[in-house]
PDB file of C-alpha atoms and ligand atoms in Angstrom:
ATOM      1  CA  UNK U 718      48.166 -19.790   7.592  1.00 52.00           C
ATOM      2  CA  UNK U 719      48.660 -16.424   5.757  1.00 53.00           C
ATOM      3  CA  UNK U 720      48.067 -18.960   2.509  1.00 56.00           C
ATOM      4  CA  UNK U 721      44.594 -19.407   4.371  1.00 57.00           C
ATOM      5  CA  UNK U 722      44.216 -16.173   4.757  1.00 60.00           C
ATOM      6  CA  UNK U 723      44.482 -14.695   1.444  1.00 61.00           C
ATOM      7  CA  UNK U 724      42.614 -17.530   0.041  1.00 66.00           C
ATOM      8  CA  UNK U 725      39.513 -16.831   2.198  1.00 65.00           C
ATOM      9  CA  UNK U 726      40.483 -12.717   1.606  1.00 59.00           C
ATOM     10  CA  UNK U 727      39.977 -13.638  -2.328  1.00 65.00           C
ATOM     11  CA  UNK U 728      36.583 -15.699  -1.856  1.00 63.00           C
ATOM     12  CA  UNK U 729      35.593 -13.176   0.232  1.00 59.00           C
ATOM     13  CA  UNK U 730      36.479 -10.645  -2.852  1.00 61.00           C
ATOM     14  CA  UNK U 731      34.710 -12.679  -4.994  1.00 63.00           C
ATOM     15  CA  UNK U 732      31.689 -12.921  -3.635  1.00 65.00           C
ATOM     16  CA  UNK U 733      31.910  -9.374  -2.712  1.00 58.00           C
ATOM     17  CA  UNK U 734      32.143  -8.673  -6.366  1.00 64.00           C
ATOM     18  CA  UNK U 735      29.342 -11.326  -7.334  1.00 63.00           C
ATOM     19  CA  UNK U 736      27.390  -9.392  -5.064  1.00 66.00           C
ATOM     20  CA  UNK U 737      27.705  -5.933  -6.103  1.00 67.00           C
ATOM     21  CA  UNK U 738      27.556  -7.415  -9.487  1.00 61.00           C
ATOM     22  CA  UNK U 739      24.080  -9.165  -8.180  1.00 70.00           C
ATOM     23  CA  UNK U 740      23.095  -5.407  -6.929  1.00 69.00           C
ATOM     24  CA  UNK U 741      24.046  -3.840 -10.237  1.00 68.00           C
ATOM     25  CA  UNK U 742      22.178  -6.354 -12.275  1.00 78.00           C
ATOM     26  CA  UNK U 743      18.971  -6.032 -10.285  1.00 77.00           C
ATOM     27  CA  UNK U 744      19.258  -1.842 -10.337  1.00 80.00           C
ATOM     28  CA  UNK U 745      18.980  -2.195 -14.026  1.00 84.00           C
ATOM     29  CA  UNK U 746      16.302  -4.875 -14.024  1.00 85.00           C
ATOM     30  CA  UNK U 747      14.172  -2.398 -12.200  1.00 83.00           C
ATOM     31  CA  UNK U 748      15.324   0.120 -14.374  1.00 84.00           C
ATOM     32  CA  UNK U 749      14.183  -1.521 -17.687  1.00 88.00           C
ATOM     33  CA  UNK U 750      11.124  -3.238 -15.809  1.00 92.00           C
ATOM     34  CA  UNK U 751      10.018   0.292 -15.557  1.00 87.00           C
ATOM     35  CA  UNK U 752      10.794   1.194 -19.378  1.00 88.00           C
ATOM     36  CA  UNK U 753       9.531  -1.759 -20.660  1.00 92.00           C
ATOM     37  CA  UNK U 754       5.787  -1.696 -18.829  1.00 92.00           C
ATOM     38  CA  UNK U 755       6.668  -4.949 -16.876  1.00 95.00           C
ATOM     39  CA  UNK U 756       4.838  -2.874 -13.723  1.00 96.00           C
ATOM     40  CA  UNK U 757       1.403  -2.928 -13.569  1.00 96.00           C
ATOM     41  CA  UNK U 758      -1.325  -1.365 -11.282  1.00 97.00           C
ATOM     42  CA  UNK U 759      -4.137  -3.884  -9.967  1.00 98.00           C
ATOM     43  CA  UNK U 760      -6.840  -2.124  -8.124  1.00 98.00           C
ATOM     44  CA  UNK U 761      -8.947  -3.973  -4.708  1.00 98.00           C
ATOM     45  CA  UNK U 762     -12.055  -2.272  -3.637  1.00 98.00           C
ATOM     46  CA  UNK U 763     -13.342  -1.716  -0.326  1.00 98.00           C
ATOM     47  CA  UNK U 764     -16.630  -2.206   0.847  1.00 97.00           C
ATOM     48  CA  UNK U 765     -19.009   0.238   3.334  1.00 97.00           C
ATOM     49  CA  UNK U 766     -20.151  -1.653   6.044  1.00 97.00           C
ATOM     50  CA  UNK U 767     -22.948   0.640   6.579  1.00 95.00           C
ATOM     51  CA  UNK U 768     -24.307   1.320   3.202  1.00 95.00           C
ATOM     52  CA  UNK U 769     -22.753  -2.283   1.588  1.00 95.00           C
ATOM     53  CA  UNK U 770     -21.376  -0.504  -1.566  1.00 94.00           C
ATOM     54  CA  UNK U 771     -17.910   0.195  -2.953  1.00 95.00           C
ATOM     55  CA  UNK U 772     -16.216   2.559  -1.356  1.00 95.00           C
ATOM     56  CA  UNK U 773     -12.761   3.209  -2.643  1.00 96.00           C
ATOM     57  CA  UNK U 774      -9.843   1.476  -4.243  1.00 98.00           C
ATOM     58  CA  UNK U 775      -6.313   0.120  -3.114  1.00 98.00           C
ATOM     59  CA  UNK U 776      -3.930   0.213  -6.072  1.00 98.00           C
ATOM     60  CA  UNK U 777      -1.685  -2.512  -5.671  1.00 98.00           C
ATOM     61  CA  UNK U 778       1.540  -3.167  -7.842  1.00 97.00           C
ATOM     62  CA  UNK U 779       2.122  -6.316  -9.623  1.00 97.00           C
ATOM     63  CA  UNK U 780       5.877  -7.030 -11.675  1.00 94.00           C
ATOM     64  CA  UNK U 781       5.429  -9.405 -14.553  1.00 94.00           C
ATOM     65  CA  UNK U 782       8.860 -10.572 -15.355  1.00 88.00           C
ATOM     66  CA  UNK U 783       8.545 -11.888 -19.121  1.00 88.00           C
ATOM     67  CA  UNK U 784      11.334 -14.767 -17.564  1.00 85.00           C
ATOM     68  CA  UNK U 785      10.143 -15.114 -13.748  1.00 84.00           C
ATOM     69  CA  UNK U 786       6.552 -14.405 -14.638  1.00 88.00           C
ATOM     70  CA  UNK U 787       4.404 -12.640 -11.785  1.00 90.00           C
ATOM     71  CA  UNK U 788       6.834 -11.366  -8.609  1.00 89.00           C
ATOM     72  CA  UNK U 789       4.694 -10.390  -5.610  1.00 91.00           C
ATOM     73  CA  UNK U 790       5.451  -6.956  -3.969  1.00 94.00           C
ATOM     74  CA  UNK U 791       5.907  -8.830  -1.015  1.00 92.00           C
ATOM     75  CA  UNK U 792       8.962  -9.731  -2.448  1.00 89.00           C
ATOM     76  CA  UNK U 793      10.060  -6.936  -4.905  1.00 91.00           C
ATOM     77  CA  UNK U 794       9.397  -4.126  -2.692  1.00 93.00           C
ATOM     78  CA  UNK U 795      11.568  -4.915   0.188  1.00 90.00           C
ATOM     79  CA  UNK U 796      14.337  -5.361  -2.396  1.00 88.00           C
ATOM     80  CA  UNK U 797      13.417  -1.994  -4.284  1.00 92.00           C
ATOM     81  CA  UNK U 798      14.191  -0.417  -0.451  1.00 91.00           C
ATOM     82  CA  UNK U 799      17.219  -1.954  -0.061  1.00 88.00           C
ATOM     83  CA  UNK U 800      18.774  -1.081  -3.550  1.00 86.00           C
ATOM     84  CA  UNK U 801      17.666   2.675  -2.751  1.00 88.00           C
ATOM     85  CA  UNK U 802      15.114   2.350  -5.989  1.00 91.00           C
ATOM     86  CA  UNK U 803      12.034   2.588  -4.046  1.00 94.00           C
ATOM     87  CA  UNK U 804      11.141   6.313  -3.919  1.00 95.00           C
ATOM     88  CA  UNK U 805      11.454   6.026  -7.963  1.00 93.00           C
ATOM     89  CA  UNK U 806       9.013   3.430  -7.953  1.00 95.00           C
ATOM     90  CA  UNK U 807       6.379   4.922  -5.676  1.00 97.00           C
ATOM     91  CA  UNK U 808       6.684   8.060  -7.823  1.00 97.00           C
ATOM     92  CA  UNK U 809       6.075   5.517 -10.915  1.00 96.00           C
ATOM     93  CA  UNK U 810       2.705   4.165  -8.830  1.00 98.00           C
ATOM     94  CA  UNK U 811       1.611   8.092  -7.847  1.00 98.00           C
ATOM     95  CA  UNK U 812       2.134   8.573 -11.588  1.00 98.00           C
ATOM     96  CA  UNK U 813      -0.102   6.099 -12.933  1.00 97.00           C
ATOM     97  CA  UNK U 814      -2.372   6.374 -10.174  1.00 98.00           C
ATOM     98  CA  UNK U 815      -3.408   9.722 -11.109  1.00 98.00           C
ATOM     99  CA  UNK U 816      -3.427   9.030 -14.827  1.00 98.00           C
ATOM    100  CA  UNK U 817      -6.196   6.118 -13.786  1.00 97.00           C
ATOM    101  CA  UNK U 818      -8.419   8.645 -11.683  1.00 97.00           C
ATOM    102  CA  UNK U 819      -8.163  10.972 -14.781  1.00 97.00           C
ATOM    103  CA  UNK U 820      -9.156   8.427 -17.246  1.00 96.00           C
ATOM    104  CA  UNK U 821     -11.892   7.078 -15.249  1.00 95.00           C
ATOM    105  CA  UNK U 822     -13.333  10.287 -14.948  1.00 95.00           C
ATOM    106  CA  UNK U 823     -13.441  10.631 -18.873  1.00 95.00           C
ATOM    107  CA  UNK U 824     -15.463   7.485 -18.541  1.00 93.00           C
ATOM    108  CA  UNK U 825     -17.738   8.564 -16.012  1.00 92.00           C
ATOM    109  CA  UNK U 826     -16.569   6.256 -13.444  1.00 92.00           C
ATOM    110  CA  UNK U 827     -17.149   8.360 -10.123  1.00 85.00           C
ATOM    111  CA  UNK U 828     -14.353   6.927  -7.676  1.00 89.00           C
ATOM    112  CA  UNK U 829     -14.529   8.954  -4.316  1.00 89.00           C
ATOM    113  CA  UNK U 830     -10.698   7.763  -2.770  1.00 95.00           C
ATOM    114  CA  UNK U 831      -8.049   6.105  -4.733  1.00 98.00           C
ATOM    115  CA  UNK U 832      -5.473   4.808  -1.998  1.00 98.00           C
ATOM    116  CA  UNK U 833      -1.820   4.394  -2.548  1.00 98.00           C
ATOM    117  CA  UNK U 834       0.966   2.670  -0.589  1.00 98.00           C
ATOM    118  CA  UNK U 835       3.889   5.126   0.066  1.00 97.00           C
ATOM    119  CA  UNK U 836       7.316   3.019   1.282  1.00 95.00           C
ATOM    120  CA  UNK U 837       8.491   4.016   4.883  1.00 92.00           C
ATOM    121  CA  UNK U 838      12.052   5.463   3.383  1.00 92.00           C
ATOM    122  CA  UNK U 839       9.518   7.735   1.072  1.00 94.00           C
ATOM    123  CA  UNK U 840       8.713  10.203   3.920  1.00 92.00           C
ATOM    124  CA  UNK U 841      13.081  10.677   4.504  1.00 88.00           C
ATOM    125  CA  UNK U 842      14.433  10.402   1.112  1.00 90.00           C
ATOM    126  CA  UNK U 843      12.173  11.431  -1.486  1.00 89.00           C
ATOM    127  CA  UNK U 844      10.248  14.527  -2.089  1.00 96.00           C
ATOM    128  CA  UNK U 845       6.582  12.931  -1.658  1.00 97.00           C
ATOM    129  CA  UNK U 846       4.932  16.925  -1.403  1.00 98.00           C
ATOM    130  CA  UNK U 847       6.548  17.873  -4.703  1.00 98.00           C
ATOM    131  CA  UNK U 848       5.550  14.562  -6.546  1.00 98.00           C
ATOM    132  CA  UNK U 849       1.966  14.656  -5.416  1.00 98.00           C
ATOM    133  CA  UNK U 850       1.122  18.101  -6.183  1.00 98.00           C
ATOM    134  CA  UNK U 851       3.165  17.768  -9.461  1.00 98.00           C
ATOM    135  CA  UNK U 852       0.596  14.548 -10.506  1.00 98.00           C
ATOM    136  CA  UNK U 853      -2.518  16.206  -9.009  1.00 98.00           C
ATOM    137  CA  UNK U 854      -1.612  19.244 -11.828  1.00 98.00           C
ATOM    138  CA  UNK U 855      -0.562  17.393 -14.370  1.00 98.00           C
ATOM    139  CA  UNK U 856      -3.936  15.527 -14.535  1.00 98.00           C
ATOM    140  CA  UNK U 857      -6.203  17.927 -12.843  1.00 97.00           C
ATOM    141  CA  UNK U 858      -6.885  16.354  -9.878  1.00 97.00           C
ATOM    142  CA  UNK U 859      -8.192  17.232  -6.276  1.00 97.00           C
ATOM    143  CA  UNK U 860      -6.132  16.069  -3.205  1.00 98.00           C
ATOM    144  CA  UNK U 861      -9.055  14.847  -1.706  1.00 98.00           C
ATOM    145  CA  UNK U 862      -9.527  11.856  -4.312  1.00 97.00           C
ATOM    146  CA  UNK U 863      -6.209  10.459  -2.865  1.00 98.00           C
ATOM    147  CA  UNK U 864      -5.831   8.457   0.362  1.00 98.00           C
ATOM    148  CA  UNK U 865      -1.880   7.691   1.359  1.00 98.00           C
ATOM    149  CA  UNK U 866      -1.250   4.597   3.210  1.00 98.00           C
ATOM    150  CA  UNK U 867       1.801   4.374   5.326  1.00 96.00           C
ATOM    151  CA  UNK U 868       2.877   1.950   8.240  1.00 93.00           C
ATOM    152  CA  UNK U 869       4.099   3.522  11.630  1.00 91.00           C
ATOM    153  CA  UNK U 870       7.900   2.449  10.198  1.00 89.00           C
ATOM    154  CA  UNK U 871       7.647   5.700   8.269  1.00 89.00           C
ATOM    155  CA  UNK U 872       7.360   7.757  11.395  1.00 89.00           C
ATOM    156  CA  UNK U 873      10.396   6.304  13.660  1.00 86.00           C
ATOM    157  CA  UNK U 874      13.448   7.032  11.662  1.00 85.00           C
ATOM    158  CA  UNK U 875      12.490  11.047  11.771  1.00 89.00           C
ATOM    159  CA  UNK U 876       9.386  11.665  13.440  1.00 92.00           C
ATOM    160  CA  UNK U 877       9.482  15.789  13.008  1.00 93.00           C
ATOM    161  CA  UNK U 878      10.148  15.176   9.207  1.00 94.00           C
ATOM    162  CA  UNK U 879       7.219  13.201   9.021  1.00 94.00           C
ATOM    163  CA  UNK U 880       4.933  15.323  11.194  1.00 96.00           C
ATOM    164  CA  UNK U 881       5.479  18.146   8.606  1.00 96.00           C
ATOM    165  CA  UNK U 882       5.418  16.274   5.786  1.00 97.00           C
ATOM    166  CA  UNK U 883       1.882  14.705   6.698  1.00 97.00           C
ATOM    167  CA  UNK U 884       0.921  18.101   7.656  1.00 97.00           C
ATOM    168  CA  UNK U 885       1.596  19.538   4.326  1.00 97.00           C
ATOM    169  CA  UNK U 886      -0.262  16.704   2.686  1.00 98.00           C
ATOM    170  CA  UNK U 887      -3.615  17.445   4.630  1.00 98.00           C
ATOM    171  CA  UNK U 888      -3.500  20.855   3.353  1.00 98.00           C
ATOM    172  CA  UNK U 889      -3.697  19.663  -0.334  1.00 98.00           C
ATOM    173  CA  UNK U 890      -6.759  17.866   1.117  1.00 98.00           C
ATOM    174  CA  UNK U 891      -4.995  14.185   0.989  1.00 98.00           C
ATOM    175  CA  UNK U 892      -6.182  11.864   3.593  1.00 98.00           C
ATOM    176  CA  UNK U 893      -3.687   9.424   5.849  1.00 98.00           C
ATOM    177  CA  UNK U 894      -3.827   5.992   6.373  1.00 97.00           C
ATOM    178  CA  UNK U 895      -2.193   3.976   8.835  1.00 95.00           C
ATOM    179  CA  UNK U 896      -1.533   0.639   7.204  1.00 96.00           C
ATOM    180  CA  UNK U 897      -1.145  -2.878   8.989  1.00 93.00           C
ATOM    181  CA  UNK U 898      -2.373  -1.589  12.386  1.00 93.00           C
ATOM    182  CA  UNK U 899      -1.183  -3.639  15.440  1.00 88.00           C
ATOM    183  CA  UNK U 900       1.655  -5.068  14.012  1.00 87.00           C
ATOM    184  CA  UNK U 901       4.114  -2.592  14.882  1.00 76.00           C
ATOM    185  CA  UNK U 902       5.337  -1.091  18.679  1.00 70.00           C
ATOM    186  CA  UNK U 903       4.146   2.114  19.345  1.00 64.00           C
ATOM    187  CA  UNK U 904       1.505   3.209  16.964  1.00 66.00           C
ATOM    188  CA  UNK U 905      -0.883   4.466  19.596  1.00 83.00           C
ATOM    189  CA  UNK U 906       0.834   7.613  20.435  1.00 85.00           C
ATOM    190  CA  UNK U 907       1.096   8.244  16.785  1.00 89.00           C
ATOM    191  CA  UNK U 908      -2.790   8.296  16.734  1.00 91.00           C
ATOM    192  CA  UNK U 909      -2.844  11.443  18.710  1.00 91.00           C
ATOM    193  CA  UNK U 910       0.489  12.993  17.652  1.00 93.00           C
ATOM    194  CA  UNK U 911      -0.084  12.884  13.650  1.00 95.00           C
ATOM    195  CA  UNK U 912      -2.957  13.757  11.271  1.00 96.00           C
ATOM    196  CA  UNK U 913      -4.046  10.505  10.745  1.00 96.00           C
ATOM    197  CA  UNK U 914      -7.602   9.669   9.204  1.00 97.00           C
ATOM    198  CA  UNK U 915      -8.177   5.934   8.711  1.00 97.00           C
ATOM    199  CA  UNK U 916      -6.904   3.199  10.522  1.00 96.00           C
ATOM    200  CA  UNK U 917      -6.515  -0.406   8.736  1.00 97.00           C
ATOM    201  CA  UNK U 918      -6.455  -3.322  11.039  1.00 96.00           C
ATOM    202  CA  UNK U 919      -3.816  -5.994   9.739  1.00 95.00           C
ATOM    203  CA  UNK U 920      -5.148  -9.170   8.238  1.00 96.00           C
ATOM    204  CA  UNK U 921      -3.284 -11.363  11.187  1.00 94.00           C
ATOM    205  CA  UNK U 922      -6.096 -10.444  13.575  1.00 94.00           C
ATOM    206  CA  UNK U 923      -8.678 -10.177  11.182  1.00 95.00           C
ATOM    207  CA  UNK U 924      -7.939 -13.993  10.061  1.00 94.00           C
ATOM    208  CA  UNK U 925      -8.263 -15.352  13.406  1.00 93.00           C
ATOM    209  CA  UNK U 926     -11.874 -14.056  14.176  1.00 92.00           C
ATOM    210  CA  UNK U 927     -13.998 -15.371  15.597  1.00 83.00           C
ATOM    211  CA  UNK U 928     -12.139 -18.772  16.884  1.00 82.00           C
ATOM    212  CA  UNK U 929      -8.915 -17.380  18.504  1.00 82.00           C
ATOM    213  CA  UNK U 930      -9.303 -16.914  22.638  1.00 83.00           C
ATOM    214  CA  UNK U 931      -8.658 -13.276  23.130  1.00 88.00           C
ATOM    215  CA  UNK U 932      -8.306 -12.051  19.589  1.00 89.00           C
ATOM    216  CA  UNK U 933     -11.748 -10.822  19.429  1.00 91.00           C
ATOM    217  CA  UNK U 934     -11.430  -8.679  21.824  1.00 92.00           C
ATOM    218  CA  UNK U 935      -8.419  -6.991  20.427  1.00 92.00           C
ATOM    219  CA  UNK U 936     -10.311  -6.554  17.620  1.00 95.00           C
ATOM    220  CA  UNK U 937     -12.940  -4.852  19.220  1.00 94.00           C
ATOM    221  CA  UNK U 938     -10.860  -2.641  21.635  1.00 94.00           C
ATOM    222  CA  UNK U 939      -9.385  -1.644  18.474  1.00 94.00           C
ATOM    223  CA  UNK U 940     -12.460  -0.405  16.621  1.00 97.00           C
ATOM    224  CA  UNK U 941     -13.760   1.043  20.025  1.00 97.00           C
ATOM    225  CA  UNK U 942     -10.559   3.510  20.284  1.00 95.00           C
ATOM    226  CA  UNK U 943     -10.215   4.386  16.770  1.00 95.00           C
ATOM    227  CA  UNK U 944     -13.815   5.314  17.038  1.00 96.00           C
ATOM    228  CA  UNK U 945     -13.176   7.292  20.031  1.00 96.00           C
ATOM    229  CA  UNK U 946     -10.303   9.162  18.366  1.00 95.00           C
ATOM    230  CA  UNK U 947     -12.763   9.742  15.259  1.00 96.00           C
ATOM    231  CA  UNK U 948     -10.604   7.720  12.786  1.00 97.00           C
ATOM    232  CA  UNK U 949     -12.659   5.743  10.018  1.00 97.00           C
ATOM    233  CA  UNK U 950     -11.838   2.046  10.761  1.00 98.00           C
ATOM    234  CA  UNK U 951     -11.099  -0.652   7.536  1.00 98.00           C
ATOM    235  CA  UNK U 952     -10.745  -4.135   8.390  1.00 98.00           C
ATOM    236  CA  UNK U 953      -7.999  -5.767   5.922  1.00 98.00           C
ATOM    237  CA  UNK U 954      -8.141  -9.807   4.465  1.00 98.00           C
ATOM    238  CA  UNK U 955     -12.035 -10.348   5.521  1.00 98.00           C
ATOM    239  CA  UNK U 956     -12.560 -14.025   3.740  1.00 97.00           C
ATOM    240  CA  UNK U 957     -15.597 -14.797   5.810  1.00 97.00           C
ATOM    241  CA  UNK U 958     -19.135 -14.099   6.273  1.00 97.00           C
ATOM    242  CA  UNK U 959     -18.827 -14.436   9.854  1.00 95.00           C
ATOM    243  CA  UNK U 960     -15.927 -12.145   9.782  1.00 97.00           C
ATOM    244  CA  UNK U 961     -18.014 -10.030   7.847  1.00 97.00           C
ATOM    245  CA  UNK U 962     -20.859 -10.004  10.193  1.00 96.00           C
ATOM    246  CA  UNK U 963     -18.647  -9.167  13.367  1.00 96.00           C
ATOM    247  CA  UNK U 964     -16.989  -6.448  12.100  1.00 97.00           C
ATOM    248  CA  UNK U 965     -20.467  -4.544  11.223  1.00 97.00           C
ATOM    249  CA  UNK U 966     -22.127  -5.532  14.512  1.00 95.00           C
ATOM    250  CA  UNK U 967     -18.900  -3.797  15.918  1.00 96.00           C
ATOM    251  CA  UNK U 968     -19.361  -0.887  13.528  1.00 97.00           C
ATOM    252  CA  UNK U 969     -16.374  -0.971  11.737  1.00 98.00           C
ATOM    253  CA  UNK U 970     -16.856   1.384   8.859  1.00 98.00           C
ATOM    254  CA  UNK U 971     -15.593  -0.739   5.755  1.00 98.00           C
ATOM    255  CA  UNK U 972     -13.675  -3.717   4.851  1.00 98.00           C
ATOM    256  CA  UNK U 973     -11.306  -4.994   2.124  1.00 98.00           C
ATOM    257  CA  UNK U 974     -10.708  -8.680   1.334  1.00 98.00           C
ATOM    258  CA  UNK U 975     -11.383 -11.428  -0.884  1.00 98.00           C
ATOM    259  CA  UNK U 976     -14.790 -12.238   0.443  1.00 98.00           C
ATOM    260  CA  UNK U 977     -15.659  -8.862  -1.112  1.00 98.00           C
ATOM    261  CA  UNK U 978     -13.113  -9.021  -4.201  1.00 98.00           C
ATOM    262  CA  UNK U 979      -9.816  -9.486  -4.948  1.00 98.00           C
ATOM    263  CA  UNK U 980      -7.133  -7.176  -6.455  1.00 98.00           C
ATOM    264  CA  UNK U 981      -8.329  -6.328  -9.922  1.00 98.00           C
ATOM    265  CA  UNK U 982      -6.335  -5.688 -13.583  1.00 97.00           C
ATOM    266  CA  UNK U 983      -7.985  -2.226 -14.837  1.00 95.00           C
ATOM    267  CA  UNK U 984     -10.317  -4.018 -17.167  1.00 95.00           C
ATOM    268  CA  UNK U 985     -11.631  -6.700 -14.496  1.00 97.00           C
ATOM    269  CA  UNK U 986     -12.219  -3.761 -12.286  1.00 96.00           C
ATOM    270  CA  UNK U 987     -14.439  -1.880 -14.804  1.00 95.00           C
ATOM    271  CA  UNK U 988     -16.703  -4.787 -15.152  1.00 95.00           C
ATOM    272  CA  UNK U 989     -16.847  -5.425 -11.467  1.00 96.00           C
ATOM    273  CA  UNK U 990     -18.048  -1.398 -11.335  1.00 96.00           C
ATOM    274  CA  UNK U 991     -20.266  -1.808 -14.219  1.00 93.00           C
ATOM    275  CA  UNK U 992     -22.139  -5.209 -11.913  1.00 93.00           C
ATOM    276  CA  UNK U 993     -22.073  -2.763  -8.796  1.00 89.00           C
ATOM    277  CA  UNK U 994     -23.595   0.260 -10.156  1.00 83.00           C
ATOM    278  CA  UNK U 995     -26.691  -2.163 -11.217  1.00 74.00           C
ATOM    279  CA  UNK U 996     -26.828  -3.394  -7.961  1.00 74.00           C
TER     280      UNK U 996
HETATM  281  P1  C2E H1272      -0.557  -4.167   2.120  1.00 86.07           P
HETATM  282  O1  C2E H1272      -0.501  -2.835   2.124  1.00 86.07           O
HETATM  283  O2  C2E H1272      -0.985  -4.666   3.254  1.00 86.07           O
HETATM  284  O3  C2E H1272      -1.812  -4.826   0.801  1.00 86.07           O
HETATM  285  C1  C2E H1272      -2.782  -5.695   1.371  1.00 86.07           C
HETATM  286  C2  C2E H1272      -1.938  -7.223   1.070  1.00 86.07           C
HETATM  287  O4  C2E H1272      -3.163  -7.912   1.267  1.00 86.07           O
HETATM  288  C3  C2E H1272      -2.376  -7.124  -0.420  1.00 86.07           C
HETATM  289  O5  C2E H1272      -1.425  -8.150  -0.901  1.00 86.07           O
HETATM  290  C4  C2E H1272      -3.768  -8.198  -1.113  1.00 86.07           C
HETATM  291  O6  C2E H1272      -3.575  -8.268  -1.982  1.00 86.07           O
HETATM  292  C5  C2E H1272      -3.508  -9.100   0.466  1.00 86.07           C
HETATM  293  N1  C2E H1272      -5.176  -9.022   0.486  1.00 86.07           N
HETATM  294  C6  C2E H1272      -6.371  -8.285   0.025  1.00 86.07           C
HETATM  295  N2  C2E H1272      -7.304  -9.150   0.570  1.00 86.07           N
HETATM  296  C7  C2E H1272      -6.876 -10.170   0.566  1.00 86.07           C
HETATM  297  C8  C2E H1272      -7.603 -11.570   1.611  1.00 86.07           C
HETATM  298  O7  C2E H1272      -8.800 -11.556   1.606  1.00 86.07           O
HETATM  299  N3  C2E H1272      -6.872 -12.232   2.451  1.00 86.07           N
HETATM  300  C9  C2E H1272      -5.582 -12.489   2.054  1.00 86.07           C
HETATM  301  N4  C2E H1272      -4.734 -13.366   2.629  1.00 86.07           N
HETATM  302  N5  C2E H1272      -4.763 -11.150   1.364  1.00 86.07           N
HETATM  303  C10 C2E H1272      -5.647 -10.237   0.972  1.00 86.07           C
HETATM  304  P2  C2E H1272      -0.111  -7.817  -2.235  1.00 86.07           P
HETATM  305  O8  C2E H1272      -0.657  -7.154  -3.297  1.00 86.07           O
HETATM  306  O9  C2E H1272       0.428  -8.955  -2.385  1.00 86.07           O
HETATM  307  O10 C2E H1272       0.894  -6.554  -1.175  1.00 86.07           O
HETATM  308  C11 C2E H1272       1.643  -6.827  -0.046  1.00 86.07           C
HETATM  309  C12 C2E H1272       1.987  -5.737   0.138  1.00 86.07           C
HETATM  310  O11 C2E H1272       3.464  -5.125  -0.645  1.00 86.07           O
HETATM  311  C13 C2E H1272       1.297  -4.569   0.570  1.00 86.07           C
HETATM  312  O12 C2E H1272       0.470  -4.944   1.839  1.00 86.07           O
HETATM  313  C14 C2E H1272       2.134  -3.291   0.580  1.00 86.07           C
HETATM  314  O13 C2E H1272       2.519  -3.261   2.071  1.00 86.07           O
HETATM  315  C15 C2E H1272       3.037  -3.599  -0.626  1.00 86.07           C
HETATM  316  N6  C2E H1272       3.044  -2.854  -1.936  1.00 86.07           N
HETATM  317  C16 C2E H1272       1.698  -3.331  -2.907  1.00 86.07           C
HETATM  318  N7  C2E H1272       1.667  -2.325  -3.562  1.00 86.07           N
HETATM  319  C17 C2E H1272       2.468  -1.589  -3.489  1.00 86.07           C
HETATM  320  C18 C2E H1272       2.806   0.070  -4.203  1.00 86.07           C
HETATM  321  O14 C2E H1272       2.297   0.466  -5.091  1.00 86.07           O
HETATM  322  N8  C2E H1272       3.914   0.842  -3.267  1.00 86.07           N
HETATM  323  C19 C2E H1272       4.583   0.278  -2.094  1.00 86.07           C
HETATM  324  N9  C2E H1272       5.422   1.046  -1.582  1.00 86.07           N
HETATM  325  N10 C2E H1272       4.281  -0.692  -1.783  1.00 86.07           N
HETATM  326  C20 C2E H1272       3.191  -1.540  -2.421  1.00 86.07           C
HETATM  327 CA1   CA H1273      -1.686  -0.954   2.030  1.00 86.07          CA
HETATM  328 CA1   CA H1274      -2.254  -3.754   5.198  1.00 86.07          CA
HETATM  329 CA1   CA H1275       2.060  -3.974   4.255  1.00 86.07          CA
END
């Protein structure tokens, strides 16, 4: 049994080594991916449901691994969080997003708002205010052009710090969106305790419009509540005409989803913008 114990310990040690090796190699993979330009920002346009026009864009990260092909952010964002690399990745996105805004300004592309996703860990592990302030200065941009999308996970671990960071961002003119609304537990109190401007209804609710029992009532209640709190409401994952009509009827301000447009490369976005300008 002592022998067995030693064996299983050896096995344990071997698997630990394998795991830390894997971790190490993933860390250096991320690093080289950043350096080799394997990450790319895509842009998904949002449509105003009042004017039926383009209102803003959300930056969505893509990773093209030369061997594995395209890896979804749903896979690599949690991994980057686990490896402690997410702040670095967010910082890369912030720099690229701001560079893009400056580039579009030169090309006479008017983008009122560009939305950037910020990982929950960023509010406690990084210095978001300094990073953003630096990027705005570097590219000569106003904070009013930036929206930051956060999930309520960001507020759970350190509410006081989160509040201080958001308050500071507000003084820079930045807008704050609460992403994936409706999927968490305690978001309702955050809506009044934090300086939130925009509420993004999670696609899981939109997908069930209008068929599933009770769901339409929930969506309509969320929209009514958001409007009563003077928040801007965005519906995500809108894929069907009837979903859009339903949202429009309830006075939802904007929508995002394949019905209007999927996430685009920067070149495809440029074409989309030119076509949109003519209509
Ligand atoms: P999210 O912020 O909720 O982003 C919306 C996701 O819904 C995107 O997936 C988008 O491609 C997808 N989507 C848009 N319209 C539709 C639709 O009509 N139907 C369906 N089924 N899906 C739609 P994506 O790009 O795979 O991103 C997944 C998540 O990864 C994001 O969810 C966000 O949490 C995270 N993420 C993406 N880019 C970044 C980034 O730059 N930084 C950070 N920290 N997280 C990011
Ligand atoms: Ca988002
Ligand atoms: Ca979302
Ligand atoms: Ca999300």
